[in-house]
Amino acid sequence: MSTSKAAAQITMLRADVLLLRLQELGVATPDQLEHAKEELAATTERFSAILARLGILRDTDAGKRFAPQLGAMPQSLTTPLRGPVPSSAPVPPALWCSHRLVPIHEAGGRMLVATDDPLSVFSLDYFSRRCGCALDAVLVSEQELAPLLAALEQ
């Protein structure tokens, strides 16, 4: 589901699809993923960092390298989506950045966030509760996310 007409051509990341692919690829068992999700609910730690700490991933950036195998290809945000995102205010910019998420658009009670780590999609429920609106995520390249993160931190 897209957040607006401008975002209609963007393919959103879906946690259920990524979970299934992680299991199919033999990266983690359902029990390991459930344990990691429980830890995510109890901390503000990035999902990739939790998987690395549990020994499931080699490092916190492994999720980025897994993107093609997970069926998550970075997209270019050629449509001008950056604008005011008032619902993101309850979350400090440093927390958005630590999860490699950047709010880029809000419309119709939904917020679109950009990330370069497909596993960040697992933290969307947490951010949704803090912001009071539904969140959708789009995967972008690390090069495209870097200036967005820098702008968010200012």
Coordinates of N, CA, C and O in Angstrom, one line a residue:
M1 N 0.8 -1.2 0.0 CA 0.0 0.0 0.0 C 0.9 1.2 0.0 O 1.9 1.3 0.7
S2 N 0.5 2.2 -0.8 CA 1.4 3.4 -0.9 C 0.8 4.5 0.0 O -0.4 4.5 0.4
T3 N 1.6 5.5 0.3 CA 1.2 6.6 1.2 C 0.5 7.7 0.4 O -0.1 8.6 0.9
S4 N 0.7 7.7 -0.9 CA 0.1 8.8 -1.7 C 0.2 8.4 -3.2 O 0.9 7.5 -3.6
K5 N -0.4 9.3 -4.1 CA -0.2 9.1 -5.5 C 1.3 9.1 -5.9 O 1.7 8.4 -6.7
A6 N 2.0 10.1 -5.3 CA 3.4 10.2 -5.6 C 4.2 9.0 -5.3 O 5.2 8.7 -6.0
A7 N 3.8 8.2 -4.3 CA 4.5 7.0 -3.9 C 3.9 5.8 -4.5 O 4.4 4.7 -4.2
A8 N 3.0 5.9 -5.4 CA 2.3 4.8 -6.0 C 3.2 3.8 -6.7 O 2.9 2.6 -6.8
Q9 N 4.2 4.3 -7.3 CA 5.1 3.4 -8.1 C 6.2 2.8 -7.3 O 7.0 2.0 -7.8
I10 N 6.3 3.1 -6.0 CA 7.3 2.6 -5.1 C 6.9 1.3 -4.5 O 5.7 1.1 -4.0
T11 N 7.7 0.3 -4.5 CA 7.4 -1.0 -3.9 C 7.9 -1.0 -2.4 O 9.0 -0.7 -2.1
M12 N 6.9 -1.2 -1.5 CA 7.2 -1.2 -0.1 C 7.8 -2.5 0.4 O 7.6 -3.5 -0.2
L13 N 8.7 -2.3 1.4 CA 9.2 -3.5 2.0 C 8.1 -4.1 2.9 O 7.4 -3.4 3.5
R14 N 8.1 -5.5 3.0 CA 7.1 -6.1 3.8 C 7.8 -7.1 4.7 O 8.5 -8.0 4.3
A15 N 7.5 -6.9 6.0 CA 8.2 -7.7 7.0 C 7.9 -9.2 6.9 O 8.7 -10.1 7.0
D16 N 6.6 -9.5 6.5 CA 6.2 -11.0 6.4 C 7.0 -11.6 5.3 O 7.4 -12.8 5.4
V17 N 7.2 -10.9 4.2 CA 7.9 -11.5 3.1 C 9.4 -11.7 3.4 O 10.0 -12.7 3.2
L18 N 10.0 -10.7 4.1 CA 11.4 -10.8 4.5 C 11.6 -11.9 5.5 O 12.6 -12.6 5.4
L19 N 10.7 -12.1 6.4 CA 10.8 -13.1 7.4 C 10.8 -14.5 6.7 O 11.7 -15.3 7.0
L20 N 9.9 -14.7 5.8 CA 9.9 -15.9 5.0 C 11.2 -16.2 4.3 O 11.7 -17.3 4.3
R21 N 11.7 -15.1 3.6 CA 12.9 -15.3 2.8 C 14.1 -15.6 3.7 O 14.9 -16.4 3.4
L22 N 14.2 -15.0 4.9 CA 15.3 -15.3 5.9 C 15.2 -16.8 6.3 O 16.3 -17.4 6.4
Q23 N 14.0 -17.3 6.4 CA 13.9 -18.7 6.8 C 14.2 -19.6 5.6 O 15.0 -20.6 5.7
E24 N 13.7 -19.2 4.4 CA 14.0 -20.0 3.2 C 15.5 -20.1 2.9 O 16.0 -21.1 2.4
L25 N 16.2 -19.0 3.1 CA 17.6 -19.0 2.8 C 18.4 -19.7 3.9 O 19.7 -19.8 3.7
G26 N 17.8 -20.1 5.0 CA 18.5 -20.7 6.0 C 19.3 -19.8 6.9 O 20.2 -20.2 7.7
V27 N 19.0 -18.5 6.8 CA 19.7 -17.5 7.6 C 19.4 -17.7 9.1 O 20.2 -17.6 10.0
A28 N 18.1 -17.9 9.4 CA 17.6 -18.0 10.8 C 16.4 -19.0 10.8 O 15.6 -19.0 9.8
T29 N 16.2 -19.6 11.9 CA 15.0 -20.4 12.1 C 13.9 -19.6 12.6 O 14.1 -18.4 13.1
P30 N 12.6 -20.1 12.5 CA 11.5 -19.3 13.0 C 11.7 -18.9 14.5 O 11.3 -17.8 14.9
D31 N 12.2 -19.8 15.3 CA 12.4 -19.6 16.7 C 13.4 -18.4 16.9 O 13.2 -17.6 17.8
Q32 N 14.5 -18.5 16.1 CA 15.5 -17.4 16.2 C 14.9 -16.0 15.9 O 15.2 -15.0 16.5
L33 N 14.2 -16.0 14.8 CA 13.6 -14.8 14.4 C 12.5 -14.3 15.4 O 12.5 -13.1 15.7
E34 N 11.8 -15.2 15.9 CA 10.8 -14.8 17.0 C 11.5 -14.2 18.2 O 11.1 -13.2 18.8
H35 N 12.6 -14.9 18.6 CA 13.4 -14.4 19.7 C 13.9 -13.0 19.4 O 13.9 -12.1 20.3
A36 N 14.5 -12.8 18.2 CA 15.0 -11.4 17.8 C 13.9 -10.4 17.8 O 14.1 -9.3 18.3
K37 N 12.7 -10.8 17.4 CA 11.5 -9.8 17.4 C 11.1 -9.5 18.8 O 10.8 -8.3 19.1
E38 N 11.2 -10.4 19.7 CA 10.9 -10.2 21.1 C 11.9 -9.2 21.7 O 11.5 -8.3 22.4
E39 N 13.2 -9.4 21.4 CA 14.2 -8.5 21.9 C 14.0 -7.1 21.3 O 14.2 -6.1 21.9
L40 N 13.6 -7.0 20.0 CA 13.4 -5.7 19.4 C 12.3 -4.9 20.1 O 12.4 -3.7 20.3
A41 N 11.2 -5.7 20.5 CA 10.1 -5.0 21.3 C 10.6 -4.5 22.6 O 10.0 -3.6 23.1
A42 N 11.6 -5.1 23.2 CA 12.1 -4.7 24.5 C 13.2 -3.6 24.5 O 13.7 -3.2 25.5
T43 N 13.8 -3.3 23.3 CA 14.9 -2.4 23.2 C 14.6 -1.4 22.1 O 13.7 -1.5 21.3
T44 N 15.5 -0.5 21.9 CA 15.5 0.4 20.7 C 16.6 0.1 19.8 O 17.0 0.9 18.9
E45 N 17.2 -1.1 19.9 CA 18.3 -1.6 19.1 C 17.8 -1.9 17.7 O 16.7 -2.4 17.5
R46 N 18.6 -1.6 16.7 CA 18.3 -2.0 15.3 C 18.2 -3.5 15.2 O 19.0 -4.3 15.8
F47 N 17.3 -4.0 14.3 CA 17.0 -5.4 14.2 C 18.3 -6.1 13.7 O 18.6 -7.2 14.1
S48 N 19.0 -5.5 12.7 CA 20.2 -6.1 12.2 C 21.3 -6.3 13.4 O 22.0 -7.3 13.4
A49 N 21.3 -5.3 14.3 CA 22.3 -5.4 15.4 C 21.9 -6.5 16.3 O 22.7 -7.2 16.9
I50 N 20.6 -6.7 16.5 CA 20.1 -7.8 17.4 C 20.5 -9.1 16.8 O 21.0 -10.0 17.4
L51 N 20.3 -9.3 15.5 CA 20.6 -10.5 14.8 C 22.1 -10.8 14.8 O 22.6 -11.9 15.0
A52 N 22.9 -9.7 14.8 CA 24.4 -9.9 14.8 C 24.8 -10.3 16.3 O 25.6 -11.2 16.5
R53 N 24.2 -9.6 17.3 CA 24.5 -10.0 18.7 C 24.1 -11.4 19.0 O 24.8 -12.1 19.8
L54 N 23.1 -11.9 18.4 CA 22.6 -13.3 18.6 C 23.4 -14.3 17.8 O 23.2 -15.5 17.9
G55 N 24.3 -13.8 17.0 CA 25.2 -14.7 16.2 C 24.5 -15.2 14.9 O 25.0 -16.1 14.2
I56 N 23.4 -14.6 14.5 CA 22.6 -15.0 13.3 C 23.3 -14.3 12.1 O 23.4 -15.0 11.1
L57 N 23.6 -13.1 12.2 CA 24.3 -12.3 11.2 C 25.8 -12.1 11.6 O 26.0 -11.9 12.8
R58 N 26.6 -11.9 10.7 CA 28.0 -11.7 11.0 C 28.3 -10.3 11.5 O 29.1 -10.0 12.4
D59 N 27.5 -9.3 11.0 CA 27.7 -7.9 11.4 C 26.4 -7.2 11.2 O 25.5 -7.7 10.5
T60 N 26.3 -5.9 11.7 CA 25.0 -5.2 11.6 C 24.7 -4.7 10.2 O 23.6 -4.4 9.9
D61 N 25.7 -4.7 9.3 CA 25.4 -4.3 7.9 C 25.1 -5.5 7.0 O 24.9 -5.3 5.8
A62 N 25.1 -6.7 7.5 CA 24.8 -7.9 6.7 C 23.4 -7.8 6.0 O 23.3 -8.3 4.9
G63 N 22.5 -7.2 6.7 CA 21.1 -7.1 6.1 C 21.1 -6.3 4.8 O 20.4 -6.7 3.9
K64 N 22.0 -5.3 4.7 CA 22.1 -4.6 3.5 C 22.6 -5.5 2.3 O 22.2 -5.4 1.2
R65 N 23.6 -6.3 2.7 CA 24.2 -7.2 1.6 C 23.2 -8.3 1.2 O 23.3 -8.8 0.1
F66 N 22.3 -8.6 2.1 CA 21.3 -9.7 1.8 C 20.2 -9.2 1.0 O 19.4 -10.0 0.5
A67 N 20.1 -7.9 0.8 CA 18.9 -7.3 0.1 C 18.5 -8.0 -1.2 O 17.3 -8.4 -1.4
P68 N 19.4 -8.3 -2.1 CA 19.0 -9.0 -3.4 C 18.5 -10.4 -3.1 O 17.5 -10.8 -3.7
Q69 N 19.1 -11.1 -2.2 CA 18.6 -12.5 -1.9 C 17.3 -12.4 -1.2 O 16.5 -13.4 -1.3
L70 N 17.0 -11.4 -0.5 CA 15.7 -11.2 0.1 C 14.6 -10.7 -0.8 O 13.5 -10.6 -0.4
G71 N 15.0 -10.4 -2.0 CA 14.1 -9.9 -3.0 C 13.8 -8.4 -2.8 O 12.8 -7.9 -3.3
A72 N 14.6 -7.7 -2.1 CA 14.5 -6.3 -1.8 C 15.5 -5.5 -2.6 O 16.7 -5.5 -2.2
M73 N 15.1 -4.9 -3.7 CA 16.1 -4.2 -4.5 C 15.9 -2.7 -4.2 O 14.8 -2.2 -4.2
P74 N 17.0 -2.0 -4.0 CA 17.0 -0.5 -3.8 C 16.3 0.2 -4.9 O 16.4 -0.2 -6.1
Q75 N 15.5 1.2 -4.6 CA 14.7 1.9 -5.5 C 15.2 3.4 -5.5 O 15.7 3.8 -4.4
S76 N 15.1 4.1 -6.6 CA 15.4 5.5 -6.6 C 14.2 6.3 -6.3 O 13.1 6.1 -6.9
L77 N 14.4 7.3 -5.4 CA 13.2 8.2 -5.1 C 13.3 9.4 -6.1 O 13.6 10.5 -5.8
T78 N 12.9 9.1 -7.3 CA 12.9 10.1 -8.4 C 11.8 11.1 -8.2 O 11.9 12.2 -8.6
T79 N 10.7 10.6 -7.6 CA 9.6 11.5 -7.3 C 9.9 12.4 -6.1 O 10.4 11.8 -5.1
P80 N 9.6 13.6 -6.2 CA 9.9 14.5 -5.0 C 9.0 14.2 -3.9 O 7.9 14.7 -3.8
L81 N 9.4 13.4 -3.0 CA 8.6 13.0 -1.8 C 9.0 13.7 -0.6 O 8.2 13.7 0.4
R82 N 10.2 14.2 -0.5 CA 10.7 14.8 0.8 C 9.8 16.0 1.1 O 9.6 16.9 0.3
G83 N 9.3 16.1 2.3 CA 8.5 17.2 2.7 C 8.3 17.1 4.2 O 8.8 16.3 4.9
P84 N 7.4 18.0 4.7 CA 7.1 17.9 6.2 C 6.5 16.6 6.5 O 5.6 16.1 5.9
V85 N 6.9 16.1 7.6 CA 6.4 14.8 8.2 C 6.1 15.0 9.7 O 6.9 14.6 10.5
P86 N 5.0 15.7 9.9 CA 4.7 16.1 11.3 C 4.6 15.0 12.3 O 5.0 15.1 13.5
S87 N 4.1 13.8 11.9 CA 4.0 12.7 12.8 C 5.3 12.1 13.3 O 5.3 11.4 14.3
S88 N 6.4 12.5 12.6 CA 7.7 11.9 13.0 C 8.3 12.7 14.3 O 9.2 12.2 14.9
A89 N 7.7 13.8 14.6 CA 8.2 14.6 15.7 C 8.4 13.9 17.1 O 9.4 14.2 17.8
P90 N 7.5 13.0 17.5 CA 7.7 12.3 18.8 C 8.9 11.4 18.9 O 9.3 11.0 19.9
V91 N 9.6 11.1 17.7 CA 10.8 10.3 17.7 C 12.0 11.2 17.5 O 12.0 11.9 16.5
P92 N 13.0 11.1 18.4 CA 14.2 11.9 18.2 C 14.9 11.6 16.9 O 15.0 10.4 16.6
P93 N 15.5 12.5 16.2 CA 16.2 12.2 15.0 C 17.3 11.2 15.2 O 17.5 10.3 14.3
A94 N 17.9 11.2 16.3 CA 19.0 10.2 16.5 C 18.5 8.8 16.5 O 19.2 7.8 16.1
L95 N 17.2 8.6 17.0 CA 16.6 7.2 17.0 C 16.3 6.8 15.6 O 16.5 5.6 15.2
W96 N 15.7 7.7 14.8 CA 15.5 7.4 13.4 C 16.8 6.9 12.8 O 16.8 5.9 12.1
C97 N 17.8 7.7 13.0 CA 19.1 7.5 12.3 C 19.7 6.1 12.8 O 20.3 5.4 12.0
S98 N 19.6 5.8 14.1 CA 20.2 4.6 14.6 C 19.5 3.4 14.0 O 20.2 2.3 13.9
H99 N 18.3 3.5 13.5 CA 17.6 2.4 12.8 C 17.7 2.5 11.3 O 17.1 1.7 10.6
R100 N 18.5 3.5 10.8 CA 18.7 3.8 9.4 C 17.4 4.0 8.7 O 17.1 3.5 7.6
L101 N 16.5 4.8 9.3 CA 15.2 5.1 8.8 C 15.1 6.6 8.7 O 15.5 7.4 9.6
V102 N 14.5 7.1 7.6 CA 14.3 8.6 7.4 C 12.9 8.8 6.9 O 12.5 8.3 5.9
P103 N 12.1 9.5 7.7 CA 10.7 9.9 7.3 C 10.8 10.8 6.1 O 11.5 11.8 6.1
I104 N 10.1 10.5 5.0 CA 10.2 11.3 3.8 C 8.9 11.8 3.3 O 8.9 12.7 2.5
H105 N 7.8 11.2 3.7 CA 6.5 11.7 3.2 C 5.4 11.2 4.2 O 5.5 10.2 4.8
E106 N 4.4 12.1 4.2 CA 3.2 11.7 5.0 C 1.9 12.1 4.3 O 1.9 13.3 3.9
A107 N 1.0 11.2 4.3 CA -0.3 11.6 3.6 C -1.3 10.5 4.1 O -1.0 9.3 4.2
G108 N -2.5 11.0 4.3 CA -3.6 10.0 4.6 C -3.4 9.1 5.8 O -3.8 8.0 5.7
G109 N -2.8 9.6 6.8 CA -2.5 8.8 8.0 C -1.5 7.8 7.9 O -1.3 6.9 8.7
R110 N -0.6 7.9 6.8 CA 0.5 6.9 6.6 C 1.8 7.7 6.4 O 1.7 8.8 5.8
M111 N 2.8 7.2 6.9 CA 4.1 7.8 6.7 C 5.0 6.9 5.9 O 5.0 5.7 6.1
L112 N 5.8 7.5 5.0 CA 6.7 6.7 4.2 C 8.1 7.0 4.7 O 8.5 8.2 4.9
V113 N 8.9 5.9 5.0 CA 10.2 6.1 5.4 C 11.2 5.4 4.5 O 10.8 4.4 3.8
A114 N 12.4 6.0 4.3 CA 13.4 5.4 3.5 C 14.4 4.7 4.4 O 14.7 5.1 5.5
T115 N 15.0 3.6 3.9 CA 16.0 2.9 4.6 C 17.0 2.2 3.6 O 16.6 1.9 2.4
D116 N 18.2 1.9 4.0 CA 19.1 1.2 3.2 C 19.3 -0.2 3.7 O 20.1 -1.0 3.2
D117 N 18.6 -0.5 4.8 CA 18.7 -1.9 5.5 C 17.3 -2.5 5.5 O 16.4 -2.1 6.2
P118 N 17.1 -3.5 4.6 CA 15.8 -4.1 4.5 C 15.3 -4.7 5.9 O 14.1 -4.7 6.1
L119 N 16.2 -5.0 6.8 CA 15.8 -5.6 8.1 C 15.2 -4.5 9.0 O 14.6 -4.8 10.0
S120 N 15.4 -3.2 8.7 CA 14.8 -2.1 9.5 C 13.3 -2.2 9.5 O 12.7 -1.6 10.3
V121 N 12.7 -2.9 8.5 CA 11.3 -2.9 8.4 C 10.7 -3.6 9.7 O 9.5 -3.3 10.0
F122 N 11.4 -4.4 10.4 CA 10.9 -5.0 11.6 C 10.7 -4.0 12.7 O 10.0 -4.3 13.7
S123 N 11.3 -2.8 12.7 CA 11.1 -1.8 13.7 C 10.0 -0.9 13.4 O 9.7 0.0 14.2
L124 N 9.3 -1.0 12.3 CA 8.2 -0.1 11.9 C 7.1 -0.1 12.9 O 6.5 1.0 13.1
D125 N 6.7 -1.2 13.5 CA 5.6 -1.2 14.5 C 6.0 -0.3 15.7 O 5.1 0.4 16.1
Y126 N 7.2 -0.4 16.1 CA 7.6 0.5 17.2 C 7.5 1.9 16.9 O 6.9 2.7 17.6
F127 N 8.0 2.3 15.7 CA 7.9 3.7 15.3 C 6.5 4.1 15.0 O 6.1 5.2 15.3
S128 N 5.7 3.2 14.5 CA 4.3 3.5 14.3 C 3.5 3.8 15.6 O 2.7 4.8 15.6
R129 N 3.8 3.1 16.6 CA 3.2 3.4 17.9 C 3.6 4.7 18.4 O 2.8 5.5 19.0
R130 N 4.9 5.1 18.3 CA 5.4 6.3 18.8 C 4.8 7.5 17.9 O 4.6 8.6 18.5
C131 N 4.6 7.3 16.6 CA 4.2 8.4 15.8 C 2.7 8.5 15.7 O 2.2 9.5 15.2
G132 N 2.0 7.4 16.0 CA 0.5 7.5 15.9 C 0.0 7.4 14.5 O -1.1 7.8 14.2
C133 N 0.8 6.8 13.6 CA 0.3 6.5 12.2 C 0.9 5.3 11.7 O 1.9 4.8 12.2
A134 N 0.4 4.8 10.6 CA 1.0 3.6 10.0 C 2.2 4.0 9.2 O 2.3 5.1 8.7
L135 N 3.2 3.1 9.1 CA 4.4 3.4 8.4 C 4.6 2.4 7.3 O 4.3 1.2 7.4
D136 N 5.1 2.8 6.2 CA 5.6 2.0 5.1 C 7.1 2.3 4.8 O 7.5 3.5 5.1
A137 N 7.8 1.3 4.4 CA 9.2 1.6 4.1 C 9.6 1.2 2.7 O 9.1 0.3 2.1
V138 N 10.5 2.0 2.2 CA 11.1 1.8 0.8 C 12.6 1.6 1.0 O 13.2 2.4 1.7
L139 N 13.1 0.7 0.3 CA 14.6 0.4 0.3 C 15.2 1.3 -0.8 O 14.8 1.3 -1.9
V140 N 16.2 2.1 -0.3 CA 17.0 2.9 -1.2 C 18.5 2.5 -1.1 O 18.8 1.8 -0.1
S141 N 19.3 3.0 -2.0 CA 20.7 2.7 -1.9 C 21.3 3.5 -0.7 O 20.8 4.5 -0.2
E142 N 22.5 3.0 -0.2 CA 23.2 3.6 0.9 C 23.6 5.1 0.5 O 23.5 6.0 1.3
Q143 N 23.9 5.3 -0.8 CA 24.3 6.6 -1.3 C 23.1 7.5 -1.3 O 23.3 8.7 -1.1
E144 N 21.9 7.0 -1.6 CA 20.8 7.9 -1.5 C 20.3 8.2 -0.1 O 19.8 9.3 0.2
L145 N 20.5 7.3 0.8 CA 20.1 7.5 2.2 C 21.0 8.4 2.9 O 20.6 9.2 3.8
A146 N 22.3 8.4 2.6 CA 23.3 9.2 3.4 C 23.0 10.6 3.5 O 23.0 11.2 4.6
P147 N 22.6 11.3 2.4 CA 22.3 12.8 2.6 C 20.9 13.0 3.3 O 20.8 14.0 4.0
L148 N 20.0 12.0 3.2 CA 18.8 12.1 4.0 C 19.1 12.0 5.5 O 18.5 12.7 6.3
L149 N 19.9 11.0 5.8 CA 20.3 10.9 7.3 C 21.0 12.1 7.8 O 20.7 12.6 8.9
A150 N 21.9 12.7 6.9 CA 22.6 13.9 7.3 C 21.7 15.0 7.6 O 21.8 15.8 8.5
A151 N 20.7 15.2 6.7 CA 19.7 16.3 6.8 C 18.8 16.1 8.1 O 18.5 17.0 8.8
L152 N 18.5 14.8 8.4 CA 17.7 14.5 9.6 C 18.5 14.9 10.8 O 17.9 15.3 11.8
E153 N 19.8 14.6 10.8 CA 20.6 14.9 12.0 C 20.8 16.3 12.3 O 21.2 16.7 13.4
Q154 N 20.6 17.2 11.3 CA 20.8 18.7 11.5 C 19.7 19.3 12.2 O 18.6 19.0 12.2

